[in-house]
Amino acid sequence: MTALLALFLSFGKNFFIYEIFYNYFPYFNKFRVPVMFLILTQFSVSILAGLGLDIISNLITRDKNDTLFKKVTGVFISIITLFFILKLFGVPKPGYFPKYPQSNLPSEVIINFDNLRLDMINSDMITAMLFLLFTGAVFYIARRGWVTVKGLAGIVITLTIADLALVDRKIIEPAKDSYRQSTMINKSLKSIYLSEDEVIRFFKKDT
């Protein structure tokens, strides 16, 4: 519930729950950055992921009833099948994004921007599908007894780190055709700020 509530609040005025909190909860109208509520969502998802991994490991190692395991496998296969169906029908398709006729940008720029968003969605869907396939294969191998529980946890943690590294790289080192700048400070600019000047030398002599 905390994760969902924080997610809905992060939408700001684009979702009705934010207006309810803004109008009726004391001091809530002083908070001006609703997207920061996503910190609670990330924290909750991390806790749920740990609990889920513990449940799955117990299911694999201790629960000898294949009925529940088959149900979990069925849900997993359904998600993978949904990915394949979406890719088969080309979802999302060109023209999927809403048009903004009031924009002052040239039409060529808007088309290129929409194509870029479409490519990013498709590439992220493929990446997520590959991660799910590999994770499912690891769980199946652990169920067969070929990998220990500690090995399973290590592989899942490694996959998580790899996934985070892919996301962080898009932020720290964005591609040239992404129209985004790196969030890191340029080294030359940083060296200018850290270099000694007359004020710093004066304080050094004073000490």
mmCIF file of N, CA and C in Angstrom, residues 72-202:
data_model
loop_
_atom_site.group_PDB
_atom_site.id
_atom_site.type_symbol
_atom_site.label_atom_id
_atom_site.label_comp_id
_atom_site.label_asym_id
_atom_site.label_seq_id
_atom_site.Cartn_x
_atom_site.Cartn_y
_atom_site.Cartn_z
ATOM 1 N N VAL A 72 3.262 -20.732 -9.815
ATOM 2 C CA VAL A 72 4.233 -19.649 -9.972
ATOM 3 C C VAL A 72 4.858 -19.692 -11.361
ATOM 4 N N THR A 73 5.175 -20.892 -11.824
ATOM 5 C CA THR A 73 5.733 -21.040 -13.167
ATOM 6 C C THR A 73 4.742 -20.582 -14.223
ATOM 7 N N GLY A 74 3.451 -20.879 -14.008
ATOM 8 C CA GLY A 74 2.423 -20.444 -14.953
ATOM 9 C C GLY A 74 2.327 -18.928 -15.044
ATOM 10 N N VAL A 75 2.413 -18.258 -13.899
ATOM 11 C CA VAL A 75 2.385 -16.792 -13.897
ATOM 12 C C VAL A 75 3.604 -16.235 -14.624
ATOM 13 N N PHE A 76 4.759 -16.832 -14.368
ATOM 14 C CA PHE A 76 5.992 -16.389 -15.015
ATOM 15 C C PHE A 76 5.901 -16.559 -16.533
ATOM 16 N N ILE A 77 5.430 -17.716 -16.978
ATOM 17 C CA ILE A 77 5.298 -17.971 -18.417
ATOM 18 C C ILE A 77 4.274 -17.025 -19.040
ATOM 19 N N SER A 78 3.219 -16.687 -18.303
ATOM 20 C CA SER A 78 2.206 -15.760 -18.817
ATOM 21 C C SER A 78 2.802 -14.379 -19.068
ATOM 22 N N ILE A 79 3.666 -13.933 -18.155
ATOM 23 C CA ILE A 79 4.307 -12.625 -18.332
ATOM 24 C C ILE A 79 5.204 -12.631 -19.562
ATOM 25 N N ILE A 80 5.994 -13.697 -19.719
ATOM 26 C CA ILE A 80 6.866 -13.802 -20.888
ATOM 27 C C ILE A 80 6.036 -13.852 -22.168
ATOM 28 N N THR A 81 4.945 -14.599 -22.148
ATOM 29 C CA THR A 81 4.075 -14.686 -23.327
ATOM 30 C C THR A 81 3.491 -13.327 -23.673
ATOM 31 N N LEU A 82 3.121 -12.549 -22.654
ATOM 32 C CA LEU A 82 2.584 -11.208 -22.895
ATOM 33 C C LEU A 82 3.619 -10.328 -23.581
ATOM 34 N N PHE A 83 4.872 -10.430 -23.173
ATOM 35 C CA PHE A 83 5.939 -9.682 -23.822
ATOM 36 C C PHE A 83 6.038 -10.062 -25.299
ATOM 37 N N PHE A 84 6.016 -11.363 -25.581
ATOM 38 C CA PHE A 84 6.122 -11.818 -26.965
ATOM 39 C C PHE A 84 4.946 -11.330 -27.802
ATOM 40 N N ILE A 85 3.750 -11.344 -27.234
ATOM 41 C CA ILE A 85 2.566 -10.887 -27.975
ATOM 42 C C ILE A 85 2.670 -9.393 -28.281
ATOM 43 N N LEU A 86 3.109 -8.618 -27.297
ATOM 44 C CA LEU A 86 3.260 -7.184 -27.516
ATOM 45 C C LEU A 86 4.281 -6.895 -28.609
ATOM 46 N N LYS A 87 5.393 -7.628 -28.591
ATOM 47 C CA LYS A 87 6.397 -7.430 -29.630
ATOM 48 C C LYS A 87 5.910 -7.925 -30.982
ATOM 49 N N LEU A 88 5.109 -8.994 -30.987
ATOM 50 C CA LEU A 88 4.604 -9.546 -32.240
ATOM 51 C C LEU A 88 3.694 -8.558 -32.952
ATOM 52 N N PHE A 89 2.870 -7.865 -32.186
ATOM 53 C CA PHE A 89 1.942 -6.896 -32.766
ATOM 54 C C PHE A 89 2.533 -5.486 -32.818
ATOM 55 N N GLY A 90 3.807 -5.376 -32.494
ATOM 56 C CA GLY A 90 4.481 -4.086 -32.611
ATOM 57 C C GLY A 90 3.977 -3.030 -31.666
ATOM 58 N N VAL A 91 3.712 -3.396 -30.435
ATOM 59 C CA VAL A 91 3.243 -2.438 -29.433
ATOM 60 C C VAL A 91 4.437 -1.987 -28.583
ATOM 61 N N PRO A 92 4.650 -0.678 -28.427
ATOM 62 C CA PRO A 92 3.884 0.419 -29.015
ATOM 63 C C PRO A 92 4.279 0.675 -30.461
ATOM 64 N N LYS A 93 3.337 1.181 -31.245
ATOM 65 C CA LYS A 93 3.566 1.444 -32.655
ATOM 66 C C LYS A 93 3.868 2.925 -32.873
ATOM 67 N N PRO A 94 4.401 3.268 -34.071
ATOM 68 C CA PRO A 94 4.568 4.688 -34.393
ATOM 69 C C PRO A 94 3.229 5.416 -34.334
ATOM 70 N N GLY A 95 3.229 6.613 -33.788
ATOM 71 C CA GLY A 95 1.996 7.356 -33.586
ATOM 72 C C GLY A 95 1.320 7.041 -32.274
ATOM 73 N N TYR A 96 1.984 6.224 -31.440
ATOM 74 C CA TYR A 96 1.415 5.839 -30.145
ATOM 75 C C TYR A 96 1.354 7.023 -29.183
ATOM 76 N N PHE A 97 2.332 7.912 -29.285
ATOM 77 C CA PHE A 97 2.403 9.028 -28.348
ATOM 78 C C PHE A 97 1.449 10.139 -28.764
ATOM 79 N N PRO A 98 0.888 10.859 -27.787
ATOM 80 C CA PRO A 98 -0.037 11.952 -28.112
ATOM 81 C C PRO A 98 0.680 13.094 -28.806
ATOM 82 N N LYS A 99 -0.049 13.785 -29.646
ATOM 83 C CA LYS A 99 0.502 14.913 -30.373
ATOM 84 C C LYS A 99 0.275 16.200 -29.593
ATOM 85 N N TYR A 100 1.212 17.109 -29.762
ATOM 86 C CA TYR A 100 1.122 18.384 -29.074
ATOM 87 C C TYR A 100 1.162 19.502 -30.114
ATOM 88 N N PRO A 101 -0.008 19.850 -30.659
ATOM 89 C CA PRO A 101 -0.030 20.868 -31.720
ATOM 90 C C PRO A 101 0.417 22.240 -31.243
ATOM 91 N N GLN A 102 0.365 22.499 -29.920
ATOM 92 C CA GLN A 102 0.747 23.805 -29.410
ATOM 93 C C GLN A 102 2.258 23.954 -29.286
ATOM 94 N N SER A 103 3.000 22.885 -29.556
ATOM 95 C CA SER A 103 4.450 22.948 -29.431
ATOM 96 C C SER A 103 5.041 23.850 -30.503
ATOM 97 N N ASN A 104 6.071 24.594 -30.118
ATOM 98 C CA ASN A 104 6.751 25.490 -31.052
ATOM 99 C C ASN A 104 7.892 24.808 -31.787
ATOM 100 N N LEU A 105 8.141 23.547 -31.489
ATOM 101 C CA LEU A 105 9.229 22.827 -32.140
ATOM 102 C C LEU A 105 8.841 22.441 -33.556
ATOM 103 N N PRO A 106 9.814 22.352 -34.464
ATOM 104 C CA PRO A 106 9.508 21.892 -35.826
ATOM 105 C C PRO A 106 8.990 20.461 -35.816
ATOM 106 N N SER A 107 8.195 20.131 -36.822
ATOM 107 C CA SER A 107 7.597 18.793 -36.889
ATOM 108 C C SER A 107 8.661 17.710 -37.002
ATOM 109 N N GLU A 108 9.799 18.016 -37.680
ATOM 110 C CA GLU A 108 10.858 17.017 -37.816
ATOM 111 C C GLU A 108 11.453 16.665 -36.455
ATOM 112 N N VAL A 109 11.603 17.664 -35.595
ATOM 113 C CA VAL A 109 12.157 17.414 -34.262
ATOM 114 C C VAL A 109 11.201 16.566 -33.435
ATOM 115 N N ILE A 110 9.903 16.852 -33.531
ATOM 116 C CA ILE A 110 8.911 16.084 -32.785
ATOM 117 C C ILE A 110 8.890 14.635 -33.257
ATOM 118 N N ILE A 111 8.984 14.418 -34.573
ATOM 119 C CA ILE A 111 8.992 13.054 -35.113
ATOM 120 C C ILE A 111 10.227 12.299 -34.631
ATOM 121 N N ASN A 112 11.385 12.955 -34.685
ATOM 122 C CA ASN A 112 12.614 12.305 -34.217
ATOM 123 C C ASN A 112 12.544 11.985 -32.725
ATOM 124 N N PHE A 113 11.947 12.896 -31.967
ATOM 125 C CA PHE A 113 11.817 12.672 -30.529
ATOM 126 C C PHE A 113 10.884 11.499 -30.242
ATOM 127 N N ASP A 114 9.771 11.405 -30.972
ATOM 128 C CA ASP A 114 8.849 10.280 -30.790
ATOM 129 C C ASP A 114 9.501 8.958 -31.182
ATOM 130 N N ASN A 115 10.268 8.974 -32.267
ATOM 131 C CA ASN A 115 10.970 7.751 -32.681
ATOM 132 C C ASN A 115 12.001 7.333 -31.639
ATOM 133 N N LEU A 116 12.652 8.317 -31.030
ATOM 134 C CA LEU A 116 13.631 8.009 -29.988
ATOM 135 C C LEU A 116 12.955 7.369 -28.786
ATOM 136 N N ARG A 117 11.820 7.915 -28.379
ATOM 137 C CA ARG A 117 11.085 7.326 -27.255
ATOM 138 C C ARG A 117 10.617 5.918 -27.585
ATOM 139 N N LEU A 118 10.180 5.716 -28.825
ATOM 140 C CA LEU A 118 9.726 4.392 -29.245
ATOM 141 C C LEU A 118 10.864 3.382 -29.207
ATOM 142 N N ASP A 119 12.034 3.790 -29.693
ATOM 143 C CA ASP A 119 13.195 2.891 -29.671
ATOM 144 C C ASP A 119 13.609 2.557 -28.240
ATOM 145 N N MET A 120 13.545 3.536 -27.345
ATOM 146 C CA MET A 120 13.919 3.288 -25.951
ATOM 147 C C MET A 120 12.950 2.322 -25.281
ATOM 148 N N ILE A 121 11.648 2.474 -25.564
ATOM 149 C CA ILE A 121 10.660 1.561 -24.984
ATOM 150 C C ILE A 121 10.874 0.145 -25.499
ATOM 151 N N ASN A 122 11.090 0.008 -26.806
ATOM 152 C CA ASN A 122 11.294 -1.325 -27.384
ATOM 153 C C ASN A 122 12.559 -1.981 -26.842
ATOM 154 N N SER A 123 13.645 -1.222 -26.752
ATOM 155 C CA SER A 123 14.896 -1.803 -26.244
ATOM 156 C C SER A 123 14.769 -2.189 -24.774
ATOM 157 N N ASP A 124 14.067 -1.370 -23.990
ATOM 158 C CA ASP A 124 13.878 -1.705 -22.573
ATOM 159 C C ASP A 124 12.979 -2.923 -22.406
ATOM 160 N N MET A 125 11.976 -3.078 -23.280
ATOM 161 C CA MET A 125 11.116 -4.260 -23.215
ATOM 162 C C MET A 125 11.906 -5.525 -23.517
ATOM 163 N N ILE A 126 12.781 -5.448 -24.521
ATOM 164 C CA ILE A 126 13.603 -6.611 -24.867
ATOM 165 C C ILE A 126 14.558 -6.943 -23.721
ATOM 166 N N THR A 127 15.170 -5.909 -23.128
ATOM 167 C CA THR A 127 16.079 -6.134 -22.002
ATOM 168 C C THR A 127 15.358 -6.771 -20.822
ATOM 169 N N ALA A 128 14.163 -6.258 -20.504
ATOM 170 C CA ALA A 128 13.388 -6.823 -19.394
ATOM 171 C C ALA A 128 13.004 -8.271 -19.672
ATOM 172 N N MET A 129 12.651 -8.572 -20.918
ATOM 173 C CA MET A 129 12.279 -9.935 -21.277
ATOM 174 C C MET A 129 13.469 -10.885 -21.131
ATOM 175 N N LEU A 130 14.654 -10.430 -21.545
ATOM 176 C CA LEU A 130 15.846 -11.264 -21.412
ATOM 177 C C LEU A 130 16.185 -11.517 -19.943
ATOM 178 N N PHE A 131 16.055 -10.485 -19.116
ATOM 179 C CA PHE A 131 16.305 -10.656 -17.685
ATOM 180 C C PHE A 131 15.315 -11.644 -17.077
ATOM 181 N N LEU A 132 14.052 -11.559 -17.466
ATOM 182 C CA LEU A 132 13.047 -12.480 -16.943
ATOM 183 C C LEU A 132 13.323 -13.911 -17.382
ATOM 184 N N LEU A 133 13.704 -14.081 -18.643
ATOM 185 C CA LEU A 133 14.013 -15.422 -19.140
ATOM 186 C C LEU A 133 15.195 -16.025 -18.383
ATOM 187 N N PHE A 134 16.236 -15.239 -18.209
ATOM 188 C CA PHE A 134 17.421 -15.742 -17.521
ATOM 189 C C PHE A 134 17.110 -16.042 -16.057
ATOM 190 N N THR A 135 16.335 -15.166 -15.413
ATOM 191 C CA THR A 135 15.962 -15.398 -14.014
ATOM 192 C C THR A 135 15.122 -16.656 -13.869
ATOM 193 N N GLY A 136 14.169 -16.851 -14.791
ATOM 194 C CA GLY A 136 13.352 -18.063 -14.751
ATOM 195 C C GLY A 136 14.180 -19.320 -14.934
ATOM 196 N N ALA A 137 15.175 -19.243 -15.832
ATOM 197 C CA ALA A 137 16.050 -20.394 -16.037
ATOM 198 C C ALA A 137 16.858 -20.704 -14.773
ATOM 199 N N VAL A 138 17.302 -19.650 -14.085
ATOM 200 C CA VAL A 138 18.069 -19.847 -12.849
ATOM 201 C C VAL A 138 17.205 -20.495 -11.774
ATOM 202 N N PHE A 139 15.953 -20.042 -11.639
ATOM 203 C CA PHE A 139 15.046 -20.642 -10.652
ATOM 204 C C PHE A 139 14.750 -22.106 -10.988
ATOM 205 N N TYR A 140 14.630 -22.401 -12.262
ATOM 206 C CA TYR A 140 14.373 -23.789 -12.662
ATOM 207 C C TYR A 140 15.574 -24.668 -12.336
ATOM 208 N N ILE A 141 16.771 -24.147 -12.600
ATOM 209 C CA ILE A 141 17.985 -24.905 -12.284
ATOM 210 C C ILE A 141 18.098 -25.138 -10.779
ATOM 211 N N ALA A 142 17.745 -24.103 -9.990
ATOM 212 C CA ALA A 142 17.785 -24.270 -8.535
ATOM 213 C C ALA A 142 16.749 -25.283 -8.070
ATOM 214 N N ARG A 143 15.597 -25.288 -8.712
ATOM 215 C CA ARG A 143 14.564 -26.267 -8.354
ATOM 216 C C ARG A 143 15.043 -27.680 -8.628
ATOM 217 N N ARG A 144 15.825 -27.854 -9.671
ATOM 218 C CA ARG A 144 16.359 -29.172 -10.006
ATOM 219 C C ARG A 144 17.507 -29.581 -9.086
ATOM 220 N N GLY A 145 17.977 -28.661 -8.267
ATOM 221 C CA GLY A 145 19.052 -28.981 -7.340
ATOM 222 C C GLY A 145 20.437 -28.799 -7.901
ATOM 223 N N TRP A 146 20.550 -28.157 -9.057
ATOM 224 C CA TRP A 146 21.859 -27.960 -9.669
ATOM 225 C C TRP A 146 22.582 -26.742 -9.091
ATOM 226 N N VAL A 147 21.838 -25.874 -8.411
ATOM 227 C CA VAL A 147 22.420 -24.677 -7.798
ATOM 228 C C VAL A 147 21.903 -24.581 -6.370
ATOM 229 N N THR A 148 22.769 -24.212 -5.439
ATOM 230 C CA THR A 148 22.350 -24.047 -4.048
ATOM 231 C C THR A 148 21.564 -22.744 -3.879
ATOM 232 N N VAL A 149 20.949 -22.600 -2.709
ATOM 233 C CA VAL A 149 20.182 -21.381 -2.429
ATOM 234 C C VAL A 149 21.100 -20.160 -2.403
ATOM 235 N N LYS A 150 22.285 -20.317 -1.824
ATOM 236 C CA LYS A 150 23.240 -19.209 -1.811
ATOM 237 C C LYS A 150 23.676 -18.843 -3.228
ATOM 238 N N GLY A 151 23.863 -19.866 -4.050
ATOM 239 C CA GLY A 151 24.198 -19.596 -5.441
ATOM 240 C C GLY A 151 23.077 -18.882 -6.165
ATOM 241 N N LEU A 152 21.830 -19.291 -5.881
ATOM 242 C CA LEU A 152 20.668 -18.631 -6.473
ATOM 243 C C LEU A 152 20.612 -17.163 -6.065
ATOM 244 N N ALA A 153 20.801 -16.894 -4.772
ATOM 245 C CA ALA A 153 20.779 -15.508 -4.293
ATOM 246 C C ALA A 153 21.900 -14.689 -4.927
ATOM 247 N N GLY A 154 23.082 -15.298 -5.064
ATOM 248 C CA GLY A 154 24.199 -14.591 -5.685
ATOM 249 C C GLY A 154 23.930 -14.240 -7.133
ATOM 250 N N ILE A 155 23.318 -15.172 -7.872
ATOM 251 C CA ILE A 155 23.009 -14.908 -9.279
ATOM 252 C C ILE A 155 21.961 -13.814 -9.406
ATOM 253 N N VAL A 156 20.937 -13.856 -8.555
ATOM 254 C CA VAL A 156 19.887 -12.830 -8.599
ATOM 255 C C VAL A 156 20.460 -11.457 -8.259
ATOM 256 N N ILE A 157 21.335 -11.395 -7.256
ATOM 257 C CA ILE A 157 21.967 -10.119 -6.898
ATOM 258 C C ILE A 157 22.835 -9.611 -8.044
ATOM 259 N N THR A 158 23.558 -10.520 -8.705
ATOM 260 C CA THR A 158 24.381 -10.128 -9.850
ATOM 261 C C THR A 158 23.523 -9.578 -10.980
ATOM 262 N N LEU A 159 22.388 -10.222 -11.251
ATOM 263 C CA LEU A 159 21.475 -9.723 -12.278
ATOM 264 C C LEU A 159 20.930 -8.345 -11.913
ATOM 265 N N THR A 160 20.628 -8.153 -10.636
ATOM 266 C CA THR A 160 20.125 -6.853 -10.187
ATOM 267 C C THR A 160 21.166 -5.762 -10.378
ATOM 268 N N ILE A 161 22.412 -6.064 -10.028
ATOM 269 C CA ILE A 161 23.491 -5.087 -10.206
ATOM 270 C C ILE A 161 23.681 -4.767 -11.686
ATOM 271 N N ALA A 162 23.614 -5.788 -12.539
ATOM 272 C CA ALA A 162 23.751 -5.557 -13.978
ATOM 273 C C ALA A 162 22.621 -4.686 -14.503
ATOM 274 N N ASP A 163 21.407 -4.935 -14.027
ATOM 275 C CA ASP A 163 20.267 -4.126 -14.453
ATOM 276 C C ASP A 163 20.434 -2.677 -14.016
ATOM 277 N N LEU A 164 20.843 -2.461 -12.769
ATOM 278 C CA LEU A 164 21.066 -1.100 -12.283
ATOM 279 C C LEU A 164 22.197 -0.414 -13.043
ATOM 280 N N ALA A 165 23.228 -1.179 -13.408
ATOM 281 C CA ALA A 165 24.343 -0.598 -14.158
ATOM 282 C C ALA A 165 23.886 -0.122 -15.534
ATOM 283 N N LEU A 166 23.007 -0.892 -16.176
ATOM 284 C CA LEU A 166 22.488 -0.476 -17.480
ATOM 285 C C LEU A 166 21.686 0.814 -17.374
ATOM 286 N N VAL A 167 20.882 0.912 -16.324
ATOM 287 C CA VAL A 167 20.075 2.122 -16.136
ATOM 288 C C VAL A 167 20.963 3.318 -15.792
ATOM 289 N N ASP A 168 21.916 3.111 -14.884
ATOM 290 C CA ASP A 168 22.790 4.211 -14.474
ATOM 291 C C ASP A 168 23.653 4.703 -15.626
ATOM 292 N N ARG A 169 24.046 3.796 -16.511
ATOM 293 C CA ARG A 169 24.886 4.212 -17.635
ATOM 294 C C ARG A 169 24.128 5.158 -18.557
ATOM 295 N N LYS A 170 22.827 4.941 -18.712
ATOM 296 C CA LYS A 170 22.034 5.841 -19.555
ATOM 297 C C LYS A 170 21.958 7.238 -18.956
ATOM 298 N N ILE A 171 22.118 7.333 -17.634
ATOM 299 C CA ILE A 171 22.072 8.632 -16.968
ATOM 300 C C ILE A 171 23.449 9.282 -16.937
ATOM 301 N N ILE A 172 24.475 8.483 -16.599
ATOM 302 C CA ILE A 172 25.823 9.031 -16.456
ATOM 303 C C ILE A 172 26.485 9.227 -17.816
ATOM 304 N N GLU A 173 26.331 8.263 -18.718
ATOM 305 C CA GLU A 173 26.938 8.340 -20.048
ATOM 306 C C GLU A 173 25.863 8.137 -21.111
ATOM 307 N N PRO A 174 24.984 9.112 -21.316
ATOM 308 C CA PRO A 174 23.915 8.946 -22.313
ATOM 309 C C PRO A 174 24.475 8.907 -23.724
ATOM 310 N N ALA A 175 23.773 8.186 -24.588
ATOM 311 C CA ALA A 175 24.194 8.098 -25.985
ATOM 312 C C ALA A 175 24.078 9.465 -26.662
ATOM 313 N N LYS A 176 24.871 9.664 -27.711
ATOM 314 C CA LYS A 176 24.876 10.957 -28.392
ATOM 315 C C LYS A 176 23.535 11.269 -29.048
ATOM 316 N N ASP A 177 22.834 10.223 -29.515
ATOM 317 C CA ASP A 177 21.558 10.451 -30.193
ATOM 318 C C ASP A 177 20.378 10.495 -29.227
ATOM 319 N N SER A 178 20.636 10.549 -27.919
ATOM 320 C CA SER A 178 19.545 10.570 -26.941
ATOM 321 C C SER A 178 19.101 11.985 -26.589
ATOM 322 N N TYR A 179 19.832 12.994 -27.090
ATOM 323 C CA TYR A 179 19.510 14.400 -26.820
ATOM 324 C C TYR A 179 19.549 14.723 -25.322
ATOM 325 N N ARG A 180 20.325 13.967 -24.564
ATOM 326 C CA ARG A 180 20.437 14.202 -23.132
ATOM 327 C C ARG A 180 21.893 14.409 -22.762
ATOM 328 N N GLN A 181 22.113 15.240 -21.764
ATOM 329 C CA GLN A 181 23.453 15.494 -21.266
ATOM 330 C C GLN A 181 23.710 14.668 -20.013
ATOM 331 N N SER A 182 24.969 14.385 -19.779
ATOM 332 C CA SER A 182 25.339 13.633 -18.588
ATOM 333 C C SER A 182 25.075 14.467 -17.342
ATOM 334 N N THR A 183 24.656 13.792 -16.274
ATOM 335 C CA THR A 183 24.417 14.486 -15.005
ATOM 336 C C THR A 183 25.703 14.721 -14.225
ATOM 337 N N MET A 184 26.799 14.146 -14.686
ATOM 338 C CA MET A 184 28.071 14.312 -13.987
ATOM 339 C C MET A 184 28.735 15.624 -14.408
ATOM 340 N N ILE A 185 29.474 16.230 -13.480
ATOM 341 C CA ILE A 185 30.178 17.478 -13.766
ATOM 342 C C ILE A 185 31.396 17.187 -14.633
ATOM 343 N N ASN A 186 31.611 18.028 -15.620
ATOM 344 C CA ASN A 186 32.765 17.874 -16.492
ATOM 345 C C ASN A 186 34.059 17.970 -15.686
ATOM 346 N N LYS A 187 35.040 17.108 -16.019
ATOM 347 C CA LYS A 187 36.285 17.063 -15.253
ATOM 348 C C LYS A 187 37.038 18.387 -15.316
ATOM 349 N N SER A 188 37.062 19.006 -16.499
ATOM 350 C CA SER A 188 37.768 20.280 -16.617
ATOM 351 C C SER A 188 37.101 21.359 -15.773
ATOM 352 N N LEU A 189 35.756 21.358 -15.756
ATOM 353 C CA LEU A 189 35.039 22.327 -14.928
ATOM 354 C C LEU A 189 35.277 22.062 -13.446
ATOM 355 N N LYS A 190 35.324 20.780 -13.091
ATOM 356 C CA LYS A 190 35.571 20.419 -11.694
ATOM 357 C C LYS A 190 36.968 20.834 -11.258
ATOM 358 N N SER A 191 37.953 20.661 -12.142
ATOM 359 C CA SER A 191 39.326 21.031 -11.795
ATOM 360 C C SER A 191 39.456 22.538 -11.592
ATOM 361 N N ILE A 192 38.652 23.316 -12.342
ATOM 362 C CA ILE A 192 38.689 24.773 -12.170
ATOM 363 C C ILE A 192 38.190 25.158 -10.784
ATOM 364 N N TYR A 193 37.107 24.519 -10.357
ATOM 365 C CA TYR A 193 36.555 24.829 -9.040
ATOM 366 C C TYR A 193 37.485 24.386 -7.915
ATOM 367 N N LEU A 194 38.217 23.296 -8.124
ATOM 368 C CA LEU A 194 39.086 22.766 -7.077
ATOM 369 C C LEU A 194 40.486 23.365 -7.092
ATOM 370 N N SER A 195 40.804 24.130 -8.123
ATOM 371 C CA SER A 195 42.139 24.718 -8.206
ATOM 372 C C SER A 195 42.286 25.855 -7.195
ATOM 373 N N GLU A 196 43.516 26.093 -6.778
ATOM 374 C CA GLU A 196 43.770 27.138 -5.790
ATOM 375 C C GLU A 196 43.647 28.521 -6.423
ATOM 376 N N ASP A 197 43.117 29.447 -5.646
ATOM 377 C CA ASP A 197 43.071 30.841 -6.066
ATOM 378 C C ASP A 197 43.607 31.706 -4.924
ATOM 379 N N GLU A 198 43.496 32.999 -5.062
ATOM 380 C CA GLU A 198 44.043 33.902 -4.053
ATOM 381 C C GLU A 198 43.347 33.745 -2.705
ATOM 382 N N VAL A 199 42.053 33.505 -2.721
ATOM 383 C CA VAL A 199 41.313 33.362 -1.467
ATOM 384 C C VAL A 199 41.768 32.117 -0.712
ATOM 385 N N ILE A 200 41.906 30.999 -1.432
ATOM 386 C CA ILE A 200 42.331 29.753 -0.790
ATOM 387 C C ILE A 200 43.746 29.889 -0.243
ATOM 388 N N ARG A 201 44.634 30.518 -1.025
ATOM 389 C CA ARG A 201 46.010 30.697 -0.548
ATOM 390 C C ARG A 201 46.056 31.605 0.683
ATOM 391 N N PHE A 202 45.176 32.599 0.721
ATOM 392 C CA PHE A 202 45.128 33.491 1.885
ATOM 393 C C PHE A 202 44.719 32.729 3.142
#
